[in-house]
Coordinates of C-alpha atoms in Angstrom, one line a residue:
M1283 CA 120.1 107.0 98.7
K1284 CA 123.7 107.8 97.8
V1285 CA 126.5 105.4 98.7
P1286 CA 130.0 106.5 98.1
F1287 CA 132.7 104.1 96.8
A1288 CA 134.7 105.1 99.9
T1289 CA 134.9 107.7 102.6
F1290 CA 137.4 108.3 105.4
S1291 CA 134.9 110.3 107.6
P1292 CA 133.7 107.5 110.0
M1293 CA 137.2 106.3 110.6
H1294 CA 138.8 109.7 111.1
N1295 CA 135.9 111.1 113.2
E1296 CA 136.6 108.3 115.8
I1297 CA 140.3 109.1 116.1
R1298 CA 140.3 112.8 115.5
A1299 CA 141.5 113.8 118.9
E1300 CA 144.4 111.2 118.7
M1301 CA 145.3 112.5 115.3
D1302 CA 145.3 116.1 116.4
A1303 CA 147.5 115.2 119.4
S1304 CA 150.0 113.4 117.2
Y1305 CA 150.3 116.4 114.9
K1306 CA 151.0 118.7 117.8
K1307 CA 153.5 116.3 119.2
V1308 CA 155.6 116.2 116.0
L1309 CA 155.2 120.0 115.5
E1310 CA 156.5 120.7 119.0
A1311 CA 159.4 118.2 118.8
G1312 CA 160.6 120.0 115.7
R1313 CA 162.1 116.9 114.0
F1314 CA 160.3 116.1 110.7
I1315 CA 162.5 113.5 109.1
Q1316 CA 163.6 110.2 110.7
G1317 CA 162.6 111.1 114.2
E1318 CA 161.1 109.2 117.1
E1319 CA 157.7 108.7 115.6
C1320 CA 159.2 107.0 112.5
H1321 CA 161.4 104.8 114.5
R1322 CA 158.6 103.8 116.9
F1323 CA 156.3 103.1 114.0
E1324 CA 158.8 100.9 112.3
E1325 CA 159.2 98.9 115.5
E1326 CA 155.4 98.6 116.0
F1327 CA 154.6 97.6 112.4
A1328 CA 157.4 95.0 112.4
N1329 CA 156.0 93.6 115.5
Y1330 CA 152.5 93.7 114.0
C1331 CA 153.6 91.8 110.9
G1332 CA 155.7 89.3 112.9
V1333 CA 159.0 90.2 111.4
K1334 CA 162.3 91.6 112.8
Y1335 CA 162.7 94.7 110.7
C1336 CA 160.6 97.4 109.1
V1337 CA 162.1 100.3 107.2
G1338 CA 159.9 103.3 106.3
V1339 CA 160.1 104.7 102.8
A1340 CA 158.3 107.3 100.7
S1341 CA 155.8 105.1 98.9
G1342 CA 154.8 101.5 98.1
L1343 CA 156.5 101.8 94.7
D1344 CA 159.7 102.9 96.4
A1345 CA 159.4 100.0 98.8
L1346 CA 159.5 97.4 96.0
Y1347 CA 162.1 99.2 94.0
L1348 CA 164.5 99.6 97.0
V1349 CA 164.2 95.9 97.8
L1350 CA 165.0 94.9 94.3
K1351 CA 167.9 97.4 94.2
A1352 CA 169.2 96.0 97.5
L1353 CA 169.1 92.5 96.0
E1354 CA 171.2 93.9 93.2
I1355 CA 168.7 93.0 90.5
K1356 CA 169.8 94.8 87.4
T1357 CA 169.7 95.1 83.6
G1358 CA 169.7 91.6 82.0
D1359 CA 167.7 90.1 84.9
E1360 CA 164.0 89.1 84.8
V1361 CA 161.5 89.3 87.6
L1362 CA 158.1 87.5 87.5
V1363 CA 155.1 89.7 88.3
P1364 CA 151.3 89.0 88.0
S1365 CA 149.7 90.2 84.8
N1366 CA 146.8 91.5 86.9
T1367 CA 148.1 94.2 89.2
Y1368 CA 148.7 97.9 89.5
I1369 CA 151.4 99.2 87.3
A1370 CA 153.7 100.1 90.3
T1371 CA 154.6 96.4 90.6
A1372 CA 156.1 96.4 87.1
L1373 CA 157.5 99.9 87.4
A1374 CA 159.6 98.8 90.4
V1375 CA 161.2 96.1 88.2
S1376 CA 161.7 98.5 85.3
Y1377 CA 163.5 101.1 87.5
T1378 CA 166.2 98.6 88.2
G1379 CA 166.8 98.0 84.5
A1380 CA 165.4 94.4 84.8
L1381 CA 162.6 93.1 82.7
P1382 CA 159.1 92.4 84.2
I1383 CA 157.8 89.0 83.0
F1384 CA 154.0 88.7 83.4
A1385 CA 152.4 85.5 84.7
E1386 CA 148.7 85.0 84.5
P1387 CA 146.3 85.2 87.6
E1388 CA 143.7 82.8 88.9
I1389 CA 140.3 84.0 87.7
G1390 CA 138.6 83.5 91.0
T1391 CA 141.1 85.2 93.3
Y1392 CA 142.7 87.6 90.9
N1393 CA 146.1 86.7 92.3
I1394 CA 149.1 85.2 90.5
D1395 CA 148.4 81.5 89.5
P1396 CA 151.3 79.3 90.7
S1397 CA 150.6 76.9 87.9
H1398 CA 151.6 79.6 85.4
I1399 CA 154.8 80.6 87.0
E1400 CA 157.3 77.8 86.0
E1401 CA 156.5 78.3 82.3
K1402 CA 157.8 81.9 82.6
I1403 CA 161.1 81.0 84.4
T1404 CA 164.3 81.4 82.3
A1405 CA 168.1 81.4 83.1
H1406 CA 167.7 85.2 83.7
T1407 CA 164.9 85.0 86.3
R1408 CA 166.0 86.3 89.7
A1409 CA 162.8 86.9 91.7
I1410 CA 159.1 86.5 91.9
I1411 CA 156.9 89.4 93.2
A1412 CA 153.7 87.9 94.7
V1413 CA 151.0 90.6 94.9
H1414 CA 148.4 90.1 97.6
L1415 CA 145.7 91.8 95.4
Q1416 CA 142.6 93.4 97.0
G1417 CA 143.6 92.2 100.5
R1418 CA 143.8 88.4 99.8
T1419 CA 147.3 86.8 100.0
A1420 CA 148.7 84.9 97.1
D1421 CA 149.2 81.1 97.5
M1422 CA 152.5 81.5 99.2
D1423 CA 153.4 77.9 99.9
A1424 CA 153.1 77.0 96.2
I1425 CA 155.1 80.2 95.2
N1426 CA 157.8 79.6 97.8
R1427 CA 158.2 76.0 96.6
I1428 CA 158.8 77.1 93.1
A1429 CA 161.2 79.8 94.2
Q1430 CA 163.2 77.3 96.2
K1431 CA 163.3 74.9 93.3
Y1432 CA 164.8 77.5 91.0
N1433 CA 166.8 79.5 93.7
L1434 CA 164.7 82.6 93.3
T1435 CA 163.9 85.3 95.8
V1436 CA 160.2 85.9 96.7
I1437 CA 159.1 89.5 97.4
E1438 CA 155.6 90.3 98.6
D1439 CA 153.8 93.2 97.2
A1440 CA 151.6 93.8 100.2
A1441 CA 150.4 97.3 99.3
Q1442 CA 146.8 96.2 99.7
A1443 CA 147.2 93.6 102.4
H1444 CA 147.8 95.3 105.8
G1445 CA 146.7 92.6 108.3
A1446 CA 145.8 89.9 105.8
K1447 CA 146.9 86.4 106.8
Y1448 CA 148.0 83.2 105.1
K1449 CA 147.8 80.1 107.3
G1450 CA 148.0 82.2 110.4
K1451 CA 151.0 84.4 109.3
K1452 CA 150.5 88.0 108.4
A1453 CA 151.3 89.5 105.0
G1454 CA 154.8 91.0 105.2
A1455 CA 156.2 87.8 106.8
L1456 CA 155.6 85.4 103.9
G1457 CA 158.6 86.0 101.7
H1458 CA 162.1 87.2 101.8
A1459 CA 160.9 90.8 102.0
A1460 CA 157.7 92.7 101.5
G1461 CA 156.7 96.2 100.3
F1462 CA 153.7 98.1 101.8
S1463 CA 152.0 101.3 100.7
F1464 CA 150.4 103.7 103.1
Y1465 CA 148.6 105.6 100.4
P1466 CA 145.5 107.2 102.1
G1467 CA 143.0 104.7 100.6
K1468 CA 144.7 101.7 102.0
N1469 CA 143.3 99.8 105.0
L1470 CA 146.2 101.4 107.0
G1471 CA 146.6 104.7 105.2
A1472 CA 148.5 107.9 106.0
L1473 CA 147.3 111.4 105.1
G1474 CA 149.7 111.5 102.2
D1475 CA 152.1 109.1 100.5
G1476 CA 154.2 106.6 102.5
G1477 CA 155.4 103.1 102.5
C1478 CA 157.7 100.6 104.1
I1479 CA 159.5 97.3 103.7
T1480 CA 159.4 94.4 106.1
T1481 CA 161.9 91.5 106.4
N1482 CA 163.8 89.2 108.7
D1483 CA 167.0 89.9 106.8
E1484 CA 169.1 92.4 108.8
V1485 CA 171.5 93.0 105.9
L1486 CA 168.7 93.7 103.5
A1487 CA 167.0 96.0 105.9
D1488 CA 170.2 98.0 106.5
K1489 CA 170.9 98.3 102.8
V1490 CA 167.3 99.5 102.0
R1491 CA 167.6 102.1 104.8
A1492 CA 170.9 103.3 103.4
L1493 CA 169.7 103.3 99.7
G1494 CA 166.6 105.3 100.7
N1495 CA 168.8 107.9 102.5
Y1496 CA 171.0 109.0 99.7
G1497 CA 173.0 105.8 100.0
S1498 CA 174.2 106.9 103.5
D1499 CA 174.7 104.7 106.5
Y1500 CA 175.5 107.7 108.6
K1501 CA 175.6 111.4 108.1
Y1502 CA 177.8 112.5 105.1
H1503 CA 179.1 108.9 104.6
H1504 CA 177.7 107.4 101.4
I1505 CA 178.3 103.8 100.5
Y1506 CA 175.8 103.5 97.7
Q1507 CA 174.4 105.7 94.9
G1508 CA 171.1 106.0 96.7
V1509 CA 167.9 108.0 96.5
N1510 CA 165.7 110.2 98.8
S1511 CA 162.9 107.9 100.0
R1512 CA 162.0 108.2 103.6
L1513 CA 158.8 107.9 105.5
D1514 CA 157.7 111.3 106.6
E1515 CA 157.7 111.9 110.4
M1516 CA 154.2 113.4 110.5
Q1517 CA 152.8 110.5 108.4
A1518 CA 154.5 108.0 110.8
A1519 CA 152.8 109.7 113.7
F1520 CA 149.4 109.4 112.1
L1521 CA 150.1 105.7 111.2
R1522 CA 151.0 105.0 114.8
V1523 CA 147.6 106.3 115.8
K1524 CA 145.8 104.2 113.3
L1525 CA 147.7 100.9 113.7
P1526 CA 146.0 99.8 116.9
H1527 CA 142.6 100.2 115.2
L1528 CA 143.6 98.2 112.1
D1529 CA 142.3 94.8 113.1
K1530 CA 138.9 96.3 114.1
W1531 CA 138.6 98.1 110.8
N1532 CA 139.5 94.9 108.9
D1533 CA 136.9 92.9 110.8
F1534 CA 134.3 95.5 109.9
R1535 CA 135.2 95.2 106.2
R1536 CA 134.9 91.4 106.5
R1537 CA 131.4 91.8 107.8
I1538 CA 130.4 93.9 104.8
A1539 CA 132.1 91.5 102.5
K1540 CA 130.1 88.6 104.1
K1541 CA 126.9 90.4 103.4
Y1542 CA 127.9 90.9 99.8
L1543 CA 129.0 87.3 99.4
T1544 CA 125.8 85.8 100.9
E1545 CA 123.1 88.2 99.7
I1546 CA 124.2 89.0 96.1
T1547 CA 122.4 86.3 94.2
N1548 CA 122.2 87.7 90.7
P1549 CA 123.6 85.1 88.2
L1550 CA 125.0 88.0 86.1
I1551 CA 127.3 88.8 88.9
K1552 CA 130.4 86.7 89.5
L1553 CA 131.6 87.0 93.1
P1554 CA 135.2 86.6 94.3
V1555 CA 136.3 83.4 96.0
D1556 CA 135.3 83.6 99.7
S1557 CA 137.8 84.0 102.5
S1558 CA 138.9 80.9 104.4
E1559 CA 141.0 80.0 107.4
E1560 CA 144.0 79.7 105.2
F1561 CA 143.4 83.0 103.4
E1562 CA 142.2 85.6 105.8
H1563 CA 141.1 88.4 103.4
I1564 CA 141.0 92.0 104.6
Y1565 CA 139.0 93.3 101.6
H1566 CA 140.9 96.4 100.7
V1567 CA 138.4 96.4 97.8
F1568 CA 135.5 94.1 97.1
V1569 CA 135.6 93.2 93.4
I1570 CA 132.9 91.5 91.3
R1571 CA 132.9 90.5 87.7
C1572 CA 130.2 91.0 85.1
D1573 CA 130.2 90.4 81.4
Q1574 CA 128.1 93.6 81.1
R1575 CA 130.4 95.6 83.4
D1576 CA 130.0 99.0 81.8
E1577 CA 126.2 98.7 81.8
L1578 CA 126.3 97.6 85.4
E1579 CA 128.5 100.6 86.3
K1580 CA 126.0 103.0 84.7
F1581 CA 123.1 101.2 86.4
L1582 CA 124.6 101.6 89.8
S1583 CA 125.7 105.2 89.2
A1584 CA 122.1 106.1 88.3
R1585 CA 121.1 104.9 91.7
G1586 CA 123.8 106.9 93.5
I1587 CA 126.2 104.0 94.1
G1588 CA 129.9 104.7 93.7
T1589 CA 132.1 102.1 92.0
L1590 CA 135.6 101.9 90.6
K1591 CA 137.3 99.8 87.9
H1592 CA 140.6 98.1 89.1
Y1593 CA 142.2 98.1 86.5
P1594 CA 140.5 98.6 83.1
I1595 CA 143.7 98.3 81.1
P1596 CA 146.2 95.5 82.0
I1597 CA 149.8 96.6 82.3
H1598 CA 151.0 94.8 79.1
L1599 CA 148.5 96.8 77.0
Q1600 CA 149.5 100.2 78.6
K1601 CA 151.4 102.6 76.3
A1602 CA 154.1 102.7 79.0
Y1603 CA 155.0 99.1 78.1
D1604 CA 154.7 99.3 74.3
D1605 CA 158.4 98.4 74.2
L1606 CA 157.7 94.9 75.5
H1607 CA 155.6 94.1 72.3
I1608 CA 153.0 92.1 74.2
H1609 CA 149.9 92.0 72.1
Q1610 CA 146.3 91.8 73.0
G1611 CA 145.3 88.2 73.5
S1612 CA 148.7 87.2 74.9
L1613 CA 147.5 87.2 78.5
P1614 CA 143.8 86.3 78.1
I1615 CA 143.0 85.8 81.8
A1616 CA 144.3 89.2 82.8
E1617 CA 142.6 90.8 79.9
E1618 CA 139.2 89.1 80.8
I1619 CA 139.6 90.4 84.4
S1620 CA 140.3 93.9 83.2
A1621 CA 137.3 93.9 81.0
T1622 CA 134.8 92.6 83.6
V1623 CA 135.8 93.8 87.1
L1624 CA 134.0 96.4 89.1
S1625 CA 134.8 97.4 92.7
L1626 CA 131.8 97.9 95.1
P1627 CA 131.6 100.4 98.0
M1628 CA 133.7 99.1 100.9
Y1629 CA 134.8 101.2 103.9
Y1630 CA 134.8 101.3 107.6
G1631 CA 131.6 102.8 109.0
M1632 CA 129.4 101.7 106.1
K1633 CA 125.9 101.4 107.4
D1634 CA 123.9 98.2 107.0
E1635 CA 121.2 99.9 105.1
E1636 CA 123.8 101.2 102.7
A1637 CA 125.2 97.8 102.1
E1638 CA 121.6 96.4 101.7
Y1639 CA 120.9 99.1 99.2
V1640 CA 123.9 98.1 97.1
V1641 CA 122.9 94.4 97.3
K1642 CA 119.4 95.1 96.2
A1643 CA 120.6 97.2 93.3
L1644 CA 122.9 94.4 92.1
N1645 CA 120.2 91.8 92.4
D1646 CA 117.8 94.1 90.4
F1647 CA 120.3 94.4 87.5
R1648 CA 119.0 92.7 84.4
G1649 CA 121.6 93.8 81.9
A1650 CA 121.3 96.3 79.1
S1651 CA 117.4 96.1 79.3
N1652 CA 117.7 98.1 82.6
L1653 CA 119.1 101.1 80.8

């Protein structure tokens, strides 16, 4: 049996007619930038997240960058980010001229550990970016308490958390503002790049919208030195089709995750912390840890099971951040996670027999002796 790491076919086959109709609608309307589809999607996604404002942008990276820019974070400032995340989180900080300061994650949830935040705060700290990694929200009450104590702004990196909840509230409504990605592989993905910010701050939303539109608040009137970062009309139309299905797709992922969590019993495999009523996980990816990760990867590949490593080199050890002079061993928890994690197949439409095949293979793994 072959089990891919991910496939869009089951999802897209179910909504193909709606997607085709949305394409034709945009094509016939003849407006491809900031048209009705984009405006309607912004309203619908804001309502879905439980916030007042949503502003479409070109990518998840742009979403974070534009929020930081709108908050006037600049050279000389510092922004705390998790040491275990995709590089886009740090790049958004770097693009403003500010310095990303890495705080260690919790080993069981992979998210930023609030107990490691205060030790990183200095007189230059302006904000904390809380990444909801893999679809599980960070511990937002603890993070918001620290932010309030030091007068810091909390920004959610919700690029992997569309529909995730923390104590009944959805990601995107848990900080001052949030950045989302609509990269195709996300639980709510476009057919190309896209992103948005969500917030209850009208001033911030208006500023992000202007900054992403060449700094313009209306045509040929420029109040900031902005950039070109707008959610494409066609992608907004596709996202409008997908949004009503998102909760169903997330529920399906939870069912597969439950099978993994309850049926993988191999002591060589370390499972993620289970979801709970406080942390309603949407399993953008399902990540295990194994001290013999590379051997496990080869073992599963030989059995036709697709996997992925998120992320094999932590940001502080990437060549792009050599200038920070953070040496190996400086952030040991992030480094341990990078050396041991492996993401299992997880997608809407995955068959029970496929999930059971993955479980059996994992339970059969005995380390290097299997190879």
